[in-house]
PDB file of C-alpha atoms in Angstrom:
ATOM      1  CA  MET A   7     142.994  98.355 103.233  1.00 51.00           C
ATOM      2  CA  TYR A   8     143.593  99.157 106.930  1.00 53.00           C
ATOM      3  CA  LEU A   9     147.365  99.226 107.093  1.00 49.00           C
ATOM      4  CA  GLY A  10     148.856  97.728 110.200  1.00 55.00           C
ATOM      5  CA  THR A  11     145.564  96.158 111.249  1.00 71.00           C
ATOM      6  CA  LYS A  12     144.833  92.449 111.099  1.00 92.00           C
ATOM      7  CA  VAL A  13     141.361  91.904 109.621  1.00 94.00           C
ATOM      8  CA  ALA A  14     139.107  89.032 108.586  1.00 97.00           C
ATOM      9  CA  THR A  15     137.823  89.365 105.019  1.00 97.00           C
ATOM     10  CA  PRO A  16     135.330  87.376 102.950  1.00 97.00           C
ATOM     11  CA  ASN A  17     137.857  87.735 100.133  1.00 96.00           C
ATOM     12  CA  GLU A  18     140.279  85.367 101.879  1.00 96.00           C
ATOM     13  CA  PHE A  19     137.495  82.772 101.871  1.00 97.00           C
ATOM     14  CA  GLY A  20     136.711  83.072  98.165  1.00 97.00           C
ATOM     15  CA  ALA A  21     134.061  85.814  98.035  1.00 97.00           C
ATOM     16  CA  ASP A  22     133.094  86.786  94.478  1.00 97.00           C
ATOM     17  CA  ASP A  23     133.702  90.530  94.216  1.00 96.00           C
ATOM     18  CA  THR A  24     132.099  90.702  90.753  1.00 96.00           C
ATOM     19  CA  GLY A  25     128.584  90.029  92.096  1.00 94.00           C
ATOM     20  CA  THR A  26     128.138  87.108  89.706  1.00 96.00           C
ATOM     21  CA  SER A  27     127.711  84.425  92.369  1.00 96.00           C
ATOM     22  CA  LEU A  28     126.679  84.346  96.015  1.00 96.00           C
ATOM     23  CA  SER A  29     129.335  85.106  98.640  1.00 97.00           C
ATOM     24  CA  THR A  30     127.268  84.253 101.718  1.00 96.00           C
ATOM     25  CA  SER A  31     129.485  81.378 102.896  1.00 97.00           C
ATOM     26  CA  ALA A  32     132.637  83.509 102.566  1.00 98.00           C
ATOM     27  CA  PHE A  33     130.988  86.295 104.607  1.00 97.00           C
ATOM     28  CA  LEU A  34     129.989  83.793 107.297  1.00 97.00           C
ATOM     29  CA  LEU A  35     133.518  82.353 107.498  1.00 98.00           C
ATOM     30  CA  ALA A  36     135.036  85.843 107.752  1.00 97.00           C
ATOM     31  CA  ARG A  37     132.507  86.708 110.461  1.00 97.00           C
ATOM     32  CA  ASP A  38     133.494  83.590 112.423  1.00 97.00           C
ATOM     33  CA  LYS A  39     137.188  84.472 112.149  1.00 97.00           C
ATOM     34  CA  ALA A  40     136.601  88.100 113.182  1.00 96.00           C
ATOM     35  CA  GLN A  41     134.572  87.059 116.226  1.00 93.00           C
ATOM     36  CA  SER A  42     136.894  84.260 117.360  1.00 95.00           C
ATOM     37  CA  GLN A  43     140.031  86.421 117.039  1.00 94.00           C
ATOM     38  CA  ASN A  44     138.359  89.694 118.080  1.00 91.00           C
ATOM     39  CA  ILE A  45     139.592  91.495 114.960  1.00 94.00           C
ATOM     40  CA  PRO A  46     137.788  93.774 112.471  1.00 95.00           C
ATOM     41  CA  PHE A  47     135.621  92.381 109.681  1.00 96.00           C
ATOM     42  CA  ALA A  48     136.424  94.106 106.369  1.00 96.00           C
ATOM     43  CA  TYR A  49     135.789  93.539 102.684  1.00 95.00           C
ATOM     44  CA  HIS A  50     137.613  94.709  99.580  1.00 95.00           C
ATOM     45  CA  PRO A  51     136.189  96.907  96.775  1.00 96.00           C
ATOM     46  CA  GLY A  52     133.715  95.062  94.581  1.00 95.00           C
ATOM     47  CA  THR A  53     130.054  94.077  94.434  1.00 95.00           C
ATOM     48  CA  TYR A  54     128.935  91.137  96.568  1.00 96.00           C
ATOM     49  CA  ARG A  55     125.735  89.104  96.846  1.00 95.00           C
ATOM     50  CA  ILE A  56     124.475  87.415 100.017  1.00 95.00           C
ATOM     51  CA  ASP A  57     121.220  85.540 100.536  1.00 93.00           C
ATOM     52  CA  GLN A  58     120.939  85.645 104.320  1.00 92.00           C
ATOM     53  CA  ALA A  59     121.646  88.183 107.046  1.00 92.00           C
ATOM     54  CA  ILE A  60     125.147  87.960 108.503  1.00 94.00           C
ATOM     55  CA  GLU A  61     124.604  87.697 112.267  1.00 92.00           C
ATOM     56  CA  PHE A  62     127.224  88.837 114.765  1.00 91.00           C
ATOM     57  CA  THR A  63     127.156  88.003 118.485  1.00 87.00           C
ATOM     58  CA  SER A  64     130.273  89.930 119.446  1.00 83.00           C
ATOM     59  CA  LEU A  65     131.365  93.494 119.003  1.00 80.00           C
ATOM     60  CA  VAL A  66     133.756  93.637 116.051  1.00 88.00           C
ATOM     61  CA  PRO A  67     134.299  96.693 113.866  1.00 91.00           C
ATOM     62  CA  ILE A  68     133.074  96.435 110.275  1.00 93.00           C
ATOM     63  CA  TYR A  69     134.945  98.269 107.538  1.00 94.00           C
ATOM     64  CA  GLY A  70     133.880  98.455 103.916  1.00 95.00           C
ATOM     65  CA  PRO A  71     135.402 100.153 100.876  1.00 94.00           C
ATOM     66  CA  GLY A  72     132.679 102.823 100.545  1.00 91.00           C
ATOM     67  CA  ARG A  73     129.225 103.343  99.093  1.00 87.00           C
ATOM     68  CA  ARG A  74     130.302 102.645  95.492  1.00 91.00           C
ATOM     69  CA  PHE A  75     130.924  98.981  96.434  1.00 93.00           C
ATOM     70  CA  PRO A  76     127.667  97.481  97.708  1.00 92.00           C
ATOM     71  CA  ILE A  77     126.658  94.240  99.300  1.00 93.00           C
ATOM     72  CA  MET A  78     123.496  93.172  97.471  1.00 94.00           C
ATOM     73  CA  CYS A  79     121.181  91.456  99.971  1.00 91.00           C
ATOM     74  CA  GLU A  80     118.816  88.915  98.449  1.00 88.00           C
ATOM     75  CA  GLY A  81     115.937  87.523 100.458  1.00 79.00           C
ATOM     76  CA  THR A  82     116.838  88.775 103.949  1.00 80.00           C
ATOM     77  CA  GLY A  83     118.609  91.596 105.747  1.00 85.00           C
ATOM     78  CA  GLY A  84     122.256  92.640 105.710  1.00 90.00           C
ATOM     79  CA  PHE A  85     124.066  92.722 109.080  1.00 89.00           C
ATOM     80  CA  ARG A  86     122.308  91.664 112.277  1.00 87.00           C
ATOM     81  CA  PHE A  87     123.846  92.136 115.719  1.00 82.00           C
ATOM     82  CA  LEU A  88     122.657  89.986 118.612  1.00 80.00           C
ATOM     83  CA  PRO A  89     124.911  91.094 121.469  1.00 72.00           C
ATOM     84  CA  THR A  90     125.355  88.528 124.185  1.00 67.00           C
ATOM     85  CA  ASP A  91     127.346  90.875 126.438  1.00 65.00           C
ATOM     86  CA  VAL A  92     125.360  93.223 128.642  1.00 62.00           C
ATOM     87  CA  ASP A  93     127.531  96.245 127.831  1.00 68.00           C
ATOM     88  CA  TRP A  94     128.168  96.960 124.142  1.00 69.00           C
ATOM     89  CA  ARG A  95     130.089 100.201 123.667  1.00 68.00           C
ATOM     90  CA  TYR A  96     132.135 101.839 120.958  1.00 72.00           C
ATOM     91  CA  HIS A  97     130.862  99.843 118.001  1.00 79.00           C
ATOM     92  CA  ASP A  98     132.426 101.068 114.746  1.00 86.00           C
ATOM     93  CA  ILE A  99     130.883 100.530 111.292  1.00 88.00           C
ATOM     94  CA  ARG A 100     132.268 102.589 108.427  1.00 90.00           C
ATOM     95  CA  ASP A 101     132.177 102.860 104.646  1.00 93.00           C
ATOM     96  CA  VAL A 102     129.537 100.112 104.235  1.00 92.00           C
ATOM     97  CA  ALA A 103     126.784  99.978 101.596  1.00 91.00           C
ATOM     98  CA  LEU A 104     123.956  97.447 101.912  1.00 90.00           C
ATOM     99  CA  ILE A 105     121.322  97.341  99.154  1.00 91.00           C
ATOM    100  CA  GLY A 106     118.177  95.339  99.887  1.00 90.00           C
ATOM    101  CA  ASN A 107     116.420  95.217  96.526  1.00 83.00           C
ATOM    102  CA  GLY A 108     113.201  94.791  98.515  1.00 79.00           C
ATOM    103  CA  ALA A 109     114.703  92.100 100.771  1.00 77.00           C
ATOM    104  CA  THR A 110     112.794  91.265 103.923  1.00 82.00           C
ATOM    105  CA  GLY A 111     114.442  92.384 107.132  1.00 84.00           C
ATOM    106  CA  HIS A 112     116.662  95.371 107.887  1.00 87.00           C
ATOM    107  CA  GLY A 113     119.935  96.608 106.427  1.00 87.00           C
ATOM    108  CA  ILE A 114     121.591  96.831 109.838  1.00 85.00           C
ATOM    109  CA  GLU A 115     119.742  95.586 112.910  1.00 83.00           C
ATOM    110  CA  VAL A 116     120.828  95.556 116.556  1.00 81.00           C
ATOM    111  CA  VAL A 117     118.674  93.440 118.892  1.00 78.00           C
ATOM    112  CA  LEU A 118     119.467  93.849 122.589  1.00 73.00           C
ATOM    113  CA  SER A 119     119.399  90.957 125.026  1.00 69.00           C
ATOM    114  CA  ALA A 120     117.831  91.365 128.473  1.00 66.00           C
ATOM    115  CA  GLY A 121     119.329  94.276 130.353  1.00 67.00           C
ATOM    116  CA  ALA A 122     121.861  95.098 127.632  1.00 69.00           C
ATOM    117  CA  HIS A 123     123.253  98.560 126.959  1.00 70.00           C
ATOM    118  CA  TYR A 124     124.350  99.647 123.462  1.00 71.00           C
ATOM    119  CA  GLY A 125     126.029 103.002 123.330  1.00 72.00           C
ATOM    120  CA  TYR A 126     128.519 105.277 121.632  1.00 73.00           C
ATOM    121  CA  ALA A 127     128.294 103.561 118.255  1.00 77.00           C
ATOM    122  CA  SER A 128     129.954 105.185 115.295  1.00 80.00           C
ATOM    123  CA  TYR A 129     128.277 104.567 111.931  1.00 83.00           C
ATOM    124  CA  THR A 130     130.277 106.580 109.403  1.00 86.00           C
ATOM    125  CA  ASN A 131     129.439 106.738 105.687  1.00 88.00           C
ATOM    126  CA  VAL A 132     126.931 103.867 105.992  1.00 89.00           C
ATOM    127  CA  VAL A 133     124.201 103.286 103.397  1.00 88.00           C
ATOM    128  CA  ALA A 134     121.376 100.786 103.983  1.00 89.00           C
ATOM    129  CA  ARG A 135     118.528 101.165 101.502  1.00 87.00           C
ATOM    130  CA  ASP A 136     115.758  99.373  99.626  1.00 89.00           C
ATOM    131  CA  PHE A 137     114.893  96.938 102.419  1.00 86.00           C
ATOM    132  CA  ALA A 138     111.287  95.942 103.150  1.00 82.00           C
ATOM    133  CA  LEU A 139     111.807  97.141 106.737  1.00 81.00           C
ATOM    134  CA  GLU A 140     114.042  99.968 107.978  1.00 78.00           C
ATOM    135  CA  GLY A 141     117.584 100.416 106.724  1.00 82.00           C
ATOM    136  CA  LEU A 142     118.815 100.827 110.323  1.00 78.00           C
ATOM    137  CA  CYS A 143     116.948  99.302 113.248  1.00 75.00           C
ATOM    138  CA  TRP A 144     117.766  99.280 116.942  1.00 70.00           C
ATOM    139  CA  ASP A 145     115.353  96.831 118.553  1.00 68.00           C
ATOM    140  CA  ASN A 146     114.814  97.056 122.288  1.00 60.00           C
ATOM    141  CA  SER A 147     111.472  95.275 122.344  1.00 59.00           C
ATOM    142  CA  VAL A 148     112.424  91.596 122.267  1.00 54.00           C
ATOM    143  CA  HIS A 149     112.845  90.111 125.782  1.00 51.00           C
ATOM    144  CA  ASN A 150     114.396  93.344 127.003  1.00 53.00           C
ATOM    145  CA  PRO A 151     112.405  95.512 129.400  1.00 56.00           C
ATOM    146  CA  ASP A 152     115.583  96.849 131.087  1.00 58.00           C
ATOM    147  CA  GLY A 153     117.926  97.372 128.127  1.00 58.00           C
ATOM    148  CA  PHE A 154     118.615 100.709 126.497  1.00 59.00           C
ATOM    149  CA  PHE A 155     120.391 102.535 123.686  1.00 60.00           C
ATOM    150  CA  GLU A 156     122.399 105.662 124.478  1.00 58.00           C
ATOM    151  CA  ASN A 157     124.179 108.212 122.259  1.00 53.00           C
ATOM    152  CA  THR A 158     123.935 105.631 119.532  1.00 52.00           C
ATOM    153  CA  VAL A 159     124.994 107.331 116.308  1.00 54.00           C
ATOM    154  CA  ARG A 160     127.468 110.101 115.698  1.00 49.00           C
TER     155      ARG A 160
END
């Protein structure tokens, strides 16, 4: 998948890539590993189901296998980023498909903390659709009068 790069995958924690059963716990464990080791979060080709948003508090790249291999989000959003650092730069998300099926929440949401800066993000070949709210949301309204987004998507 990303040769020469150490990654954390839900697959190593037993994610069901057939979409038959929920893989939420495997996604959460992979997220924890990616954040604690500061390595990319990636998932293998397949169809996955999650029933809660996967929340990240650190800046780790997210790599998927492309739009033909979706994460089906049931009930809530897909990926939610709650940066705790003031300066978040060079965030990379690529080849990810999140399908909401009317789920509440957003496909990808970034919520800035007070005074935070989120800039130079690269979202490449990302699909986030069929959510009750926006597919992509950058929220600067919660407790953040001084934070800002800059040059966010290329």
